[in-house]
Coordinates of C-alpha atoms and ligand atoms in Angstrom, one line a residue:
M1 CA 18.2 1.8 -25.4
R2 CA 16.2 -1.5 -25.9
T3 CA 14.7 -3.7 -23.3
Q4 CA 11.9 -6.4 -23.1
V5 CA 9.8 -4.6 -20.3
A6 CA 10.1 -0.9 -19.6
I7 CA 9.0 -0.2 -16.2
I8 CA 7.9 3.3 -15.2
G9 CA 8.5 3.9 -11.4
G10 CA 11.1 2.7 -8.9
G11 CA 8.6 2.3 -5.9
P12 CA 7.8 -1.1 -4.5
S13 CA 5.8 -2.1 -7.5
G14 CA 8.4 -1.5 -10.3
L15 CA 11.1 -2.8 -8.1
L16 CA 9.5 -6.0 -7.2
L17 CA 8.4 -6.7 -10.7
G18 CA 11.8 -6.0 -12.1
Q19 CA 13.4 -8.3 -9.5
L20 CA 11.0 -11.2 -10.4
L21 CA 11.3 -10.8 -14.1
Y22 CA 15.1 -10.8 -13.6
K23 CA 14.8 -14.2 -11.9
K24 CA 13.1 -15.5 -15.0
G25 CA 15.6 -14.3 -17.5
I26 CA 13.4 -11.3 -18.7
D27 CA 15.2 -8.0 -19.4
A28 CA 13.6 -4.8 -17.8
V29 CA 14.7 -1.3 -17.3
I30 CA 13.3 1.0 -14.5
L31 CA 12.7 4.7 -15.0
E32 CA 12.4 6.5 -11.7
R33 CA 11.7 10.4 -11.4
K34 CA 13.4 10.8 -8.2
T35 CA 16.6 9.7 -6.6
R36 CA 17.0 6.5 -4.7
D37 CA 17.3 8.3 -1.4
Y38 CA 14.3 10.3 -2.1
V39 CA 12.3 7.1 -2.8
L40 CA 13.7 5.6 0.5
G41 CA 12.7 8.6 2.4
R42 CA 9.1 8.0 2.0
I43 CA 7.5 6.7 5.3
R44 CA 4.8 4.2 4.5
A45 CA 2.8 1.5 6.3
G46 CA 4.5 -1.8 7.3
V47 CA 2.2 -4.7 7.4
L48 CA 2.9 -7.5 4.7
E49 CA 0.5 -10.2 3.7
Q50 CA 1.9 -13.7 3.4
G51 CA 1.4 -13.4 -0.4
L52 CA 3.8 -10.6 -0.5
V53 CA 6.4 -12.3 1.7
H54 CA 6.2 -15.2 -0.7
L55 CA 6.8 -13.1 -3.5
L56 CA 9.9 -11.5 -1.8
E57 CA 11.2 -14.9 -1.1
E58 CA 10.7 -15.7 -4.8
A59 CA 12.4 -12.5 -5.7
G60 CA 15.3 -13.6 -3.3
V61 CA 15.1 -10.5 -1.0
A62 CA 13.6 -11.7 2.0
D63 CA 16.6 -12.4 4.2
R64 CA 16.4 -9.3 6.2
L65 CA 12.5 -9.4 6.4
H66 CA 12.9 -12.9 7.9
A67 CA 15.6 -11.6 10.2
E68 CA 13.9 -8.3 11.4
G69 CA 10.4 -8.6 10.5
H70 CA 7.8 -9.6 13.3
E71 CA 4.9 -12.1 12.8
H72 CA 1.7 -10.7 14.3
D73 CA -0.9 -13.4 15.0
G74 CA -3.6 -10.8 15.6
T75 CA -4.7 -7.4 16.2
V76 CA -6.8 -5.3 18.9
I77 CA -9.8 -3.5 18.1
V78 CA -11.0 -0.9 20.7
H79 CA -14.3 0.8 20.9
D80 CA -14.2 3.6 23.4
Q81 CA -13.4 1.9 26.5
T82 CA -13.8 -1.7 25.5
S83 CA -11.3 -3.8 23.5
F84 CA -11.2 -7.3 21.8
R85 CA -8.7 -9.2 19.6
V86 CA -9.1 -10.6 16.4
D87 CA -6.8 -13.8 16.3
F88 CA -5.6 -14.1 12.6
R89 CA -3.8 -17.5 13.2
K90 CA -6.9 -19.1 14.9
Q91 CA -9.2 -17.8 12.2
T92 CA -7.1 -18.3 9.2
G93 CA -3.8 -20.3 10.2
T94 CA -2.0 -17.2 8.9
P95 CA 0.0 -14.4 10.5
V96 CA 0.9 -11.0 8.9
V97 CA 4.5 -9.6 9.2
V98 CA 5.2 -6.2 10.4
Y99 CA 8.2 -4.8 8.3
G100 CA 8.6 -1.4 7.0
Q101 CA 7.7 -0.5 3.4
T102 CA 10.8 1.5 3.4
E103 CA 12.8 -1.6 4.3
V104 CA 11.1 -3.6 1.5
T105 CA 12.0 -1.0 -0.9
R106 CA 15.5 -0.8 0.5
D107 CA 16.0 -4.7 0.1
L108 CA 14.7 -4.3 -3.5
Y109 CA 17.1 -1.7 -4.5
D110 CA 20.1 -3.4 -2.9
A111 CA 19.2 -6.6 -4.7
R112 CA 18.7 -4.7 -8.1
E113 CA 22.2 -3.0 -7.6
A114 CA 23.8 -6.2 -6.5
A115 CA 22.6 -7.9 -9.9
N116 CA 23.7 -4.8 -11.6
L117 CA 20.2 -4.3 -13.3
P118 CA 19.6 -0.9 -15.1
T119 CA 17.7 1.8 -13.2
V120 CA 17.8 5.3 -14.5
F121 CA 17.0 7.9 -11.9
E122 CA 15.8 11.5 -12.1
V123 CA 14.2 11.0 -15.4
E124 CA 12.0 13.8 -16.6
N125 CA 9.0 14.0 -19.0
V126 CA 8.4 10.3 -19.4
K127 CA 6.1 9.8 -22.4
I128 CA 4.5 6.6 -23.6
H129 CA 4.3 5.9 -27.2
D130 CA 2.5 3.3 -29.4
A131 CA 1.3 1.6 -26.4
K132 CA -1.4 -0.1 -28.6
G133 CA 0.9 -0.9 -31.6
N134 CA 3.6 -3.3 -32.3
S135 CA 6.5 -1.1 -31.4
P136 CA 5.8 0.6 -28.0
Y137 CA 8.6 2.9 -26.8
L138 CA 9.3 5.4 -24.2
T139 CA 10.7 9.0 -24.4
Y140 CA 12.2 10.9 -21.7
Q141 CA 15.0 13.3 -20.6
V142 CA 17.9 12.9 -18.3
N143 CA 19.7 16.3 -17.3
G144 CA 17.9 17.7 -20.4
T145 CA 19.1 15.1 -22.8
P146 CA 16.4 13.3 -24.8
K147 CA 16.3 9.6 -24.5
R148 CA 14.3 6.8 -26.2
L149 CA 13.5 3.2 -24.7
E150 CA 12.4 0.6 -27.2
C151 CA 10.5 -2.2 -25.4
E152 CA 7.9 -4.9 -25.9
F153 CA 5.7 -4.3 -22.9
I154 CA 5.4 -1.1 -20.5
A155 CA 4.7 -1.7 -16.9
G156 CA 3.1 1.6 -15.4
C157 CA 4.3 1.4 -11.8
D158 CA 4.4 5.2 -11.5
G159 CA 2.1 5.7 -8.7
F160 CA -1.1 7.8 -8.3
H161 CA 0.6 10.9 -9.8
G162 CA 2.3 9.0 -12.7
V163 CA 2.0 9.3 -16.5
S164 CA 0.8 5.7 -17.1
R165 CA -2.9 6.0 -16.2
R166 CA -3.5 9.3 -17.9
T167 CA -2.0 7.6 -21.0
I168 CA -5.1 5.4 -21.4
P169 CA -7.6 7.5 -23.3
D170 CA -10.3 9.2 -21.2
D171 CA -13.1 7.3 -23.4
V172 CA -11.4 4.0 -22.5
R173 CA -10.6 4.7 -18.7
Q174 CA -13.2 4.5 -16.1
E175 CA -12.4 5.9 -12.7
Y176 CA -14.0 5.4 -9.5
E177 CA -13.2 7.5 -6.4
K178 CA -14.3 8.2 -2.9
V179 CA -12.6 11.1 -0.9
Y180 CA -13.0 10.8 3.0
P181 CA -13.8 14.0 4.9
F182 CA -10.8 13.4 7.3
G183 CA -7.1 12.6 7.1
W184 CA -4.4 10.7 9.1
L185 CA -1.9 12.5 11.3
G186 CA 0.9 10.0 11.7
I187 CA 4.0 10.3 13.8
L188 CA 7.1 8.1 14.1
S189 CA 9.1 8.2 17.4
Q190 CA 12.1 6.3 18.7
T191 CA 10.0 4.7 21.7
P192 CA 9.0 1.2 22.3
P193 CA 5.8 0.4 21.1
V194 CA 2.8 0.4 23.5
A195 CA 1.9 -3.2 22.7
D196 CA 3.1 -6.2 20.9
E197 CA 0.2 -6.0 18.3
L198 CA -1.4 -3.2 16.6
I199 CA -4.2 -1.4 18.3
Y200 CA -7.2 0.1 16.0
A201 CA -9.4 2.4 18.1
N202 CA -12.7 4.0 17.5
S203 CA -13.5 6.6 20.1
D204 CA -16.1 9.5 20.3
R205 CA -13.1 11.7 19.4
G206 CA -12.2 9.8 16.4
F207 CA -9.9 7.0 15.0
A208 CA -6.4 6.1 16.4
L209 CA -4.0 3.5 15.5
C210 CA -1.0 2.2 17.5
S211 CA 1.6 0.5 15.3
M212 CA 5.3 0.0 15.1
R213 CA 8.3 -0.7 12.8
N214 CA 10.4 -2.6 15.3
D215 CA 11.0 -3.0 19.3
H216 CA 12.4 0.7 19.4
L217 CA 10.5 2.6 16.8
S218 CA 6.6 3.3 17.1
R219 CA 4.2 4.5 14.5
Y220 CA 1.0 6.3 15.8
Y221 CA -1.9 7.8 13.9
V222 CA -4.9 10.0 15.0
Q223 CA -7.6 11.0 12.6
C224 CA -7.9 14.6 12.0
P225 CA -9.7 17.2 10.0
I226 CA -8.5 17.4 6.4
T227 CA -7.9 21.0 6.9
D228 CA -5.4 20.6 9.6
T229 CA -1.7 21.0 8.8
V230 CA 1.2 19.6 10.7
E231 CA 1.9 23.0 12.3
D232 CA -1.6 22.6 14.1
W233 CA -0.1 19.6 16.0
S234 CA 2.9 19.9 18.6
D235 CA 4.1 16.6 19.6
D236 CA 2.7 17.3 23.1
R237 CA -0.8 18.0 21.5
F238 CA -0.5 14.7 19.5
W239 CA 0.4 12.5 22.5
E240 CA -2.5 14.0 24.6
E241 CA -5.0 13.4 21.8
L242 CA -3.8 9.9 21.3
K243 CA -4.1 8.8 24.8
R244 CA -7.6 10.6 25.0
R245 CA -8.8 8.1 22.3
L246 CA -7.5 4.9 23.9
P247 CA -8.8 3.1 27.1
S248 CA -7.0 4.3 30.0
E249 CA -5.2 1.1 30.7
I250 CA -3.6 1.3 27.3
A251 CA -3.2 5.1 27.3
Q252 CA -1.1 5.1 30.6
Q253 CA 1.3 2.6 29.1
I254 CA 2.4 4.8 26.2
I255 CA 5.9 5.9 26.2
T256 CA 6.1 9.3 24.5
G257 CA 9.0 11.0 22.9
P258 CA 9.9 13.5 20.1
S259 CA 8.5 12.8 16.6
I260 CA 11.2 12.1 14.2
E261 CA 8.6 12.3 11.4
K262 CA 5.2 13.7 11.3
S263 CA 2.8 14.1 8.5
I264 CA -0.8 14.4 7.3
A265 CA -2.1 12.0 4.7
P266 CA -5.6 12.3 3.1
L267 CA -7.7 9.2 2.6
R268 CA -9.2 8.0 -0.7
S269 CA -10.6 5.1 -2.4
F270 CA -9.7 5.0 -6.0
V271 CA -9.8 2.5 -8.9
T272 CA -9.1 2.7 -12.6
E273 CA -10.6 0.3 -15.1
P274 CA -9.0 -1.2 -17.2
M275 CA -5.5 -2.0 -15.8
R276 CA -4.3 -2.7 -19.2
W277 CA -4.3 -0.9 -22.7
G278 CA -2.4 -2.6 -25.4
N279 CA 1.0 -3.3 -24.2
L280 CA 0.7 -0.9 -21.2
F281 CA -0.1 -2.6 -17.9
L282 CA -1.0 -0.6 -14.7
C283 CA 0.4 -1.8 -11.5
G284 CA -0.1 -0.6 -7.9
D285 CA -0.9 2.9 -7.0
A286 CA -1.0 3.8 -10.7
A287 CA -4.2 1.9 -10.8
H288 CA -5.6 2.2 -7.4
I289 CA -5.5 3.7 -4.0
V290 CA -7.0 2.3 -0.6
P291 CA -7.5 4.4 2.7
P292 CA -4.7 2.8 4.8
T293 CA -6.9 1.4 7.5
G294 CA -6.6 -2.0 6.1
A295 CA -2.9 -1.9 5.3
K296 CA -3.8 -2.9 1.7
G297 CA -1.8 -0.5 -0.4
L298 CA 1.5 -2.3 -0.8
N299 CA -0.2 -5.7 -0.6
T300 CA -2.6 -4.9 -3.3
A301 CA 0.2 -3.6 -5.5
A302 CA 2.0 -7.1 -4.7
S303 CA -1.0 -9.1 -6.2
D304 CA -0.9 -6.8 -9.3
V305 CA 2.8 -7.6 -9.7
H306 CA 2.0 -11.3 -9.0
Y307 CA -0.4 -11.5 -11.9
L308 CA 1.7 -9.4 -14.3
Y309 CA 5.0 -11.3 -13.5
H310 CA 3.4 -14.5 -14.2
A311 CA 1.6 -13.2 -17.5
L312 CA 4.8 -12.0 -18.8
T313 CA 6.7 -15.0 -18.0
E314 CA 4.2 -17.1 -19.6
F315 CA 4.5 -15.1 -22.7
Y316 CA 8.3 -15.3 -22.9
H317 CA 8.4 -18.7 -22.0
T318 CA 5.6 -20.3 -23.9
G319 CA 4.3 -17.6 -26.2
S320 CA 0.9 -17.8 -24.7
R321 CA -1.0 -14.4 -24.3
E322 CA -3.6 -15.9 -21.9
G323 CA -2.1 -14.2 -18.8
I324 CA -1.6 -11.0 -20.6
D325 CA -5.2 -10.9 -21.8
S326 CA -6.7 -11.6 -18.5
Y327 CA -4.4 -9.6 -16.4
S328 CA -6.7 -6.7 -15.9
Q329 CA -9.7 -8.7 -15.1
K330 CA -7.7 -11.0 -12.7
A331 CA -5.9 -8.0 -10.9
L332 CA -9.2 -5.9 -10.6
D333 CA -11.1 -8.9 -9.2
R334 CA -8.9 -8.8 -6.1
V335 CA -8.4 -5.0 -6.0
W336 CA -12.0 -4.5 -5.6
K337 CA -12.2 -6.9 -2.7
A338 CA -9.2 -5.0 -1.1
E339 CA -11.0 -1.6 -1.9
R340 CA -14.2 -3.1 -0.2
F341 CA -12.4 -4.0 3.1
S342 CA -10.5 -0.9 3.3
W343 CA -13.7 1.3 2.9
W344 CA -15.7 -1.0 5.4
F345 CA -13.0 -0.9 8.0
S346 CA -12.3 2.9 7.4
S347 CA -16.2 3.4 7.5
L348 CA -16.4 1.3 10.8
M349 CA -13.6 3.0 12.7
H350 CA -13.8 6.8 11.9
R351 CA -16.0 9.4 13.0
S352 CA -17.2 11.2 10.0
P353 CA -18.3 15.0 10.2
D354 CA -21.5 14.1 8.3
Q355 CA -22.3 11.1 10.8
T356 CA -25.8 11.2 12.3
P357 CA -26.5 9.6 15.8
F358 CA -28.1 6.7 14.1
D359 CA -24.7 6.3 12.1
R360 CA -22.8 6.2 15.2
K361 CA -25.3 3.5 16.5
M362 CA -24.8 1.4 13.5
Q363 CA -20.9 1.6 14.1
A364 CA -21.5 0.5 17.8
A365 CA -23.8 -2.4 16.6
E366 CA -21.1 -3.6 14.1
L367 CA -18.2 -3.5 16.4
A368 CA -20.4 -5.1 19.1
F369 CA -21.1 -7.8 16.6
L370 CA -17.5 -8.3 15.5
A371 CA -16.7 -8.5 19.1
Q372 CA -19.1 -11.3 19.7
S373 CA -19.1 -13.3 16.6
D374 CA -16.4 -16.0 15.7
A375 CA -17.7 -16.0 12.1
Q376 CA -17.4 -12.2 11.6
K377 CA -14.0 -12.3 13.1
Q378 CA -13.1 -15.0 10.6
V379 CA -14.2 -12.8 7.7
F380 CA -12.3 -9.9 9.2
A381 CA -9.3 -12.1 9.6
Q382 CA -9.4 -13.4 6.2
N383 CA -9.3 -10.1 4.6
Y384 CA -6.7 -8.7 6.8
V385 CA -4.2 -11.4 6.2
G386 CA -5.0 -11.2 2.6
L387 CA -7.3 -13.0 0.2
P388 CA -5.8 -15.6 -1.9
Y389 CA -4.1 -14.5 -5.3
Ligands
LIG1 N1 8.3 9.0 -14.4 C1 9.1 8.0 -13.7 N2 8.7 7.7 -12.3 C2 7.6 8.2 -11.8 C3 6.8 9.0 -12.6 C4 7.2 9.4 -13.8 N3 6.4 10.2 -14.5 N4 5.9 9.4 -11.8 C5 6.0 8.8 -10.7 N5 7.0 8.1 -10.6 C6 7.8 7.3 -9.5 C7 7.6 7.9 -8.1 O1 8.6 8.8 -8.0 C8 7.7 6.7 -7.2 O2 9.0 6.3 -6.9 O3 7.1 6.1 -9.4 C9 7.2 5.6 -8.2 C10 5.8 5.0 -7.6 O4 5.9 4.3 -6.5 P1 4.6 4.5 -5.4 O5 3.8 5.8 -5.5 O6 5.2 4.1 -4.0 O7 3.7 3.3 -5.9 P2 4.0 1.7 -5.9 O8 5.2 1.4 -6.4 O9 2.7 1.1 -6.7 O10 3.8 1.2 -4.4 C11 2.5 1.1 -3.7 O11 3.2 2.6 -2.1 O12 2.3 4.7 -1.8 C12 2.4 3.4 -1.5 O13 0.5 3.1 -0.3 C13 1.1 2.8 -1.4 O14 2.1 1.0 -0.1 C14 1.4 1.3 -1.4 C15 2.8 1.4 -2.4
LIG2 C1 1.8 1.5 9.7 O1 2.4 1.0 10.6 O2 2.0 2.7 9.2 C2 0.2 1.2 9.6 C3 -0.1 -0.1 10.0 C4 -1.4 -0.6 9.8 C5 -2.4 0.2 9.0 C6 -2.0 1.4 8.6 C7 -0.6 1.8 8.7 O3 -3.6 -0.3 8.9

């Protein structure tokens, strides 16, 4: 088989890139390790920056997003018993859109299938060959049968555990990592959200977040020790702990119900440099990970896709390699700013086991300053709604 762009990974990055390239007449094949249903079974965050919304519109997959997504003009931040609001629209003129990543992925798969674009599911042992040469290709198996995909470029959209990042030689690749000493226990419940906007809470018992997928589906999180397992947390224990981390006037409004999904996620900050090696380009989680506090995972994958899509389109339409040659630097410039905001917001909102009383006072002062300062709220809002591409 032969194509122009071989995309490894059928998650949001690979699907969005494939759809945008298709719209520009550029052929791409997606190789996905799992099944479509498995990919769609993943529960992920659901806050979309306008940049991602515009990319989805350009890809022709934004109809359901506009019909079912909810614009949020701000968010509430709580510190112990006090709360304040950051008004995104007042500070930046821009809202965010709340629409589940699973739904984004579903819309992208539906569009890909409607256009009859090639996706190979349940591939095994994908290997990247001659990425630095003039004839890159992939080998892989399907049901044990060896396959080969000739291509001109390879997009490594295969996430943190994929093969692409590891293909860049150790003496070329520089990795930066911070692992946080706590995790997020999240539940999904078919209950009305406690509020119309997200609520981020820093309490002396730890972080909590009140989010949602729609008017009937709530998503809640509490910070937990990284050594905890889901079995340690009954639904009753979760609801009681969540309420203890929120001001009483919010806690008493929470409508509880059985969890339909419950999981614990570790938190890490991670970046790989460079994001390009020859004809291999890393996109999304393959190159970087953020703690979910700032909802930057999907949105930073989107800006990578934006830069790579434009670079490949420029090459195929004009022959220029300028975008290709500047991809890694452009993508990383924005990646690091998203990493900084995610690290800063995570450090501000969580209670870390190694925190000293002085550290807690610094958190309190930072939160008090954010509550009082319009300038600080504007900086927060600019980062939260998404820095320009
Ligand atoms: N071969 C083929 N496919 C692979 C391989 C491989 N060797 N390794 C991983 N994959 C697939 C995974 O099954 C997954 O479907 O690549 C896809 C990568 O998708 P994601 O991990 O979702 O990463 P990405 O598409 O970059 O999306 C980033 O997803 O994880 C969240 O928080 C993250 O919101 C962010 C978004
Ligand atoms: C979510 O709804 O899952 C969510 C929202 C905002 C975040 C993280 C997760 O910062």
